[in-house]
PDB file of C-alpha atoms in Angstrom:
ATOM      1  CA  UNK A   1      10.649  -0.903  -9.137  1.00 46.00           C
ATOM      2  CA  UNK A   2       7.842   1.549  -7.883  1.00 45.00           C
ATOM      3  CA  UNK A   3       8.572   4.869  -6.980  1.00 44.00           C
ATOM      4  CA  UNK A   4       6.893   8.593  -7.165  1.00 42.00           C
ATOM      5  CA  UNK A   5       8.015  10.671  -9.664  1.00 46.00           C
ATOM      6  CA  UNK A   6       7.628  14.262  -8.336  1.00 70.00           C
ATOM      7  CA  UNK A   7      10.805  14.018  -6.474  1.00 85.00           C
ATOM      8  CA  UNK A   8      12.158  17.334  -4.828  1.00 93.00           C
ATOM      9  CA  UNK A   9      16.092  17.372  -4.235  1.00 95.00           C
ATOM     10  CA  UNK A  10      15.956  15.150  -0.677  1.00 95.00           C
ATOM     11  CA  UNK A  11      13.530  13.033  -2.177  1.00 95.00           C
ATOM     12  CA  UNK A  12      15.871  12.264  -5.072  1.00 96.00           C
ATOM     13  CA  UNK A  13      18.722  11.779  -2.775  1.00 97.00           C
ATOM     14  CA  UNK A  14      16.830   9.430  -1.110  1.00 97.00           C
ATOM     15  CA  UNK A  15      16.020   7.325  -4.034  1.00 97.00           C
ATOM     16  CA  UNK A  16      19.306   7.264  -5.574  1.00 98.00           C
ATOM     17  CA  UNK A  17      21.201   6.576  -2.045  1.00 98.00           C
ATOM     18  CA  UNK A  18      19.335   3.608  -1.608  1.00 98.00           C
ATOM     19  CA  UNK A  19      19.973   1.892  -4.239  1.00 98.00           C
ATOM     20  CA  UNK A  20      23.034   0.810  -3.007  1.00 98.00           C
ATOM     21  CA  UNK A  21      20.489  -1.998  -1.567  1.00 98.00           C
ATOM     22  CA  UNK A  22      19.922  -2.947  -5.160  1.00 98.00           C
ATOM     23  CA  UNK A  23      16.265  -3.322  -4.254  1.00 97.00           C
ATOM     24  CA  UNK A  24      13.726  -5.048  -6.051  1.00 96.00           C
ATOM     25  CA  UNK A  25      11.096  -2.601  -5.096  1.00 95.00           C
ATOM     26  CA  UNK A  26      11.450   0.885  -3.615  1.00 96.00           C
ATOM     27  CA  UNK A  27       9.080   3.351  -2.513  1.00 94.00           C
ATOM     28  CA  UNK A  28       9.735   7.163  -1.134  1.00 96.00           C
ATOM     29  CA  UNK A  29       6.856   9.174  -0.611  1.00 92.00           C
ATOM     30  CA  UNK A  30       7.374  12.578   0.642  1.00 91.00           C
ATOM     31  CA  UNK A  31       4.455  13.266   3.607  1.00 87.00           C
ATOM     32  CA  UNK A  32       5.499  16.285   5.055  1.00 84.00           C
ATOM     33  CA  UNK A  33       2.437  18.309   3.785  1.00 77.00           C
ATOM     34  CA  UNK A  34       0.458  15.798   6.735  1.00 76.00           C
ATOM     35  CA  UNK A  35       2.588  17.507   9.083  1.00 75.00           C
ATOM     36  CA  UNK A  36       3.048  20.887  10.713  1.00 68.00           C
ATOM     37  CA  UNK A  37       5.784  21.932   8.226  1.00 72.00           C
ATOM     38  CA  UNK A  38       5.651  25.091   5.421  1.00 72.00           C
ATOM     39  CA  UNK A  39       4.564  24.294   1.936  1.00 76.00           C
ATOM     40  CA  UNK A  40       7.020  22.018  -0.299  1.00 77.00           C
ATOM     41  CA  UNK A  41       8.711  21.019   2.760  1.00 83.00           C
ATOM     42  CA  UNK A  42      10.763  17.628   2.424  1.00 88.00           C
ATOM     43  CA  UNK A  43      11.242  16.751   6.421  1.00 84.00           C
ATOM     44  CA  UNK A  44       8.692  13.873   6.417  1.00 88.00           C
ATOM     45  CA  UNK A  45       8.891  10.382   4.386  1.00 93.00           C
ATOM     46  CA  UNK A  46       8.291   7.323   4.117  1.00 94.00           C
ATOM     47  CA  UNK A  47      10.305   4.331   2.731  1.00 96.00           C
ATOM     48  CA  UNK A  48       9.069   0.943   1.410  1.00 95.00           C
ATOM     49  CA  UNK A  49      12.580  -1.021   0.568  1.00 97.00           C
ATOM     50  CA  UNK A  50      12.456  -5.121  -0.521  1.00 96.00           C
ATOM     51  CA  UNK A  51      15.947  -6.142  -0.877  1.00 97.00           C
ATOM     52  CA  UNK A  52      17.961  -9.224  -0.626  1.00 97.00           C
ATOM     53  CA  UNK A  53      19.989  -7.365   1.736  1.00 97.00           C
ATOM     54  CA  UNK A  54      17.925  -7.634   4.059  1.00 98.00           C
ATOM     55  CA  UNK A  55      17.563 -11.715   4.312  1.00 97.00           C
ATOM     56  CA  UNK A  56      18.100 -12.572   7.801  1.00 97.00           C
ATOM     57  CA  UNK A  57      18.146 -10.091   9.408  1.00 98.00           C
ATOM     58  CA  UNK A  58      15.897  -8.050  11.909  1.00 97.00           C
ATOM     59  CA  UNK A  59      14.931  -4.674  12.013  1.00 96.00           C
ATOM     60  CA  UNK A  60      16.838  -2.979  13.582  1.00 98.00           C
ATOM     61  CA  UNK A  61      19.980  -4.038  11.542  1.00 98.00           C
ATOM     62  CA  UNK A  62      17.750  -3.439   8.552  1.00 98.00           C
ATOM     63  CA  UNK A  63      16.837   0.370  10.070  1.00 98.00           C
ATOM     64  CA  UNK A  64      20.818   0.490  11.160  1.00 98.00           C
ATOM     65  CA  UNK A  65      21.736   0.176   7.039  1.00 98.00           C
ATOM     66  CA  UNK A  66      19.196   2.470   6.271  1.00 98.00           C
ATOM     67  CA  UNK A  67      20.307   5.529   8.310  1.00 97.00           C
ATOM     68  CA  UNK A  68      23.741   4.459   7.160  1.00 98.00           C
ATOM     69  CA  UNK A  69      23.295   5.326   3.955  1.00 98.00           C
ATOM     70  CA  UNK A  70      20.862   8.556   4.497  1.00 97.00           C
ATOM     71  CA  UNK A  71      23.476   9.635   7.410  1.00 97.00           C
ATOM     72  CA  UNK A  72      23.307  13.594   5.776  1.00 96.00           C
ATOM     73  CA  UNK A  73      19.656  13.975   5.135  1.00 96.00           C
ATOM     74  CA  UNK A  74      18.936  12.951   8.484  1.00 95.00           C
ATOM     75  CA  UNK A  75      21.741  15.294  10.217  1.00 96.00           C
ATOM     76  CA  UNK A  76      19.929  17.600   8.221  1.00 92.00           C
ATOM     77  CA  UNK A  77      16.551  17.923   6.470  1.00 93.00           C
ATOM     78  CA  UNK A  78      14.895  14.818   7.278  1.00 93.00           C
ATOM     79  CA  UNK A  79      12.749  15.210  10.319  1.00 88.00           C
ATOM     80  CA  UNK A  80      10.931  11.867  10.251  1.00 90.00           C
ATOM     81  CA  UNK A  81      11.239   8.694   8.481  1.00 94.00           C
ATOM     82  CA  UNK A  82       8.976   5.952   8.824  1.00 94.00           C
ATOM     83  CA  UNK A  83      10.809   2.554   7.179  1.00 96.00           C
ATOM     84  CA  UNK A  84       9.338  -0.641   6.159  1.00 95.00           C
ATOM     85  CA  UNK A  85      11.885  -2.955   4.897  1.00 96.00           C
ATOM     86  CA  UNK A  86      11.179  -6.455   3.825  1.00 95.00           C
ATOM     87  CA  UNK A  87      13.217  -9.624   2.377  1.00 95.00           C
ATOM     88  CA  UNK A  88      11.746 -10.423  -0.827  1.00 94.00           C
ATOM     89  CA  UNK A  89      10.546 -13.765   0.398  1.00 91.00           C
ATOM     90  CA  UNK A  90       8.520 -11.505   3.315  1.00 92.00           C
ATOM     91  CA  UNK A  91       7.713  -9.034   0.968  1.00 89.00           C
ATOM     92  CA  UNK A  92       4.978 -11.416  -1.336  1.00 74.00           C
ATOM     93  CA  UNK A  93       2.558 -11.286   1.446  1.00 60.00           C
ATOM     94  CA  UNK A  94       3.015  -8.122   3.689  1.00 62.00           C
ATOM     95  CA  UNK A  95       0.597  -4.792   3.414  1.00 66.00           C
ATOM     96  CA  UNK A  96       2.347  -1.924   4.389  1.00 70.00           C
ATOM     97  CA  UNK A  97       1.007   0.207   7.180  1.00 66.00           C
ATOM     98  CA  UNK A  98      -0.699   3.368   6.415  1.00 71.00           C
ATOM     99  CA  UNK A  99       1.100   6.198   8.282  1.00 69.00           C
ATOM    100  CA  UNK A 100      -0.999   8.089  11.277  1.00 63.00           C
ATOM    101  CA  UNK A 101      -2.216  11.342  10.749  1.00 64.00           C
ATOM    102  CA  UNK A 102       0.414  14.411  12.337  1.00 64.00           C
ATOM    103  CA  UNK A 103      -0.886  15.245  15.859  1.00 58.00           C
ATOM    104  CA  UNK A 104       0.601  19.064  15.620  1.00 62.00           C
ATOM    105  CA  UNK A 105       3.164  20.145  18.142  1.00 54.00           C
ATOM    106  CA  UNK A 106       4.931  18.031  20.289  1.00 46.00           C
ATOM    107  CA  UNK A 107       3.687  16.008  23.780  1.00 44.00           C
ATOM    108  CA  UNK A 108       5.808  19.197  25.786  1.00 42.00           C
ATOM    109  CA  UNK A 109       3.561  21.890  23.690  1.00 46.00           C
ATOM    110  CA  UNK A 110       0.724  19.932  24.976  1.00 45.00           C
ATOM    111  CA  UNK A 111       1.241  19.666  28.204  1.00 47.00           C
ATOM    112  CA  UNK A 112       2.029  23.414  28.852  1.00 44.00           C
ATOM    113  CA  UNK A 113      -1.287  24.268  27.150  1.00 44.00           C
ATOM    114  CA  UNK A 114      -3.367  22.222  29.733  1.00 46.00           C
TER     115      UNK A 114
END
């Protein structure tokens, strides 16, 4: 199993929630310093889960177990989180996605600057 090992507190809640998947390879990477957020922020990941769990199923069912799990950190410190979650048999030949750079502000802050 692959993970980062310079967990902050949400990071490590993270982790060790989701292993109630039992997954066979998990990845949290913390990217809020990509985004408009202060210095050791942890409002921003993203989450690379292969589980057996997740054989047959789509998506969003996938997503649904996900934010199950995470329910507090996403009523409360988790902004954003960007999931990729794969059935081991899907998992052998998928790339995962890089994630796009943080465009600043939100599309209302843009259009009262214009």
């Amino acid at each position: 199993m692959s993970q980062q090992r310079t967990e902050g507190p949400v990071q490590s809640a993270i982790i060790e929630k989701l292993q109630a998947l039992a997954p066979s390879h998990l990845e949290v990477a913390n990217e809020s310093h990509g985004h408009n957020v202060p210095a050791g922020s942890e409002s921003h990941f993203k989450v690379v889960l292969v589980s057996e769990a997740f054989s047959g199923l789509r998506q969003v069912p996938r997503h649904q177990k996900i934010y199950g799990l995470l329910a507090e950190e996403m009523a409360g410190p988790v902004h954003a989180l960007a999931l990729h979650t794969f059935s081991p048999e899907e998992w052998s030949s998928q790339a995962v996605p890089e994630s796009p750079n943080c465009l600043g502000g939100s599309l209302h802050d843009k259009k009262s600057e214009g």
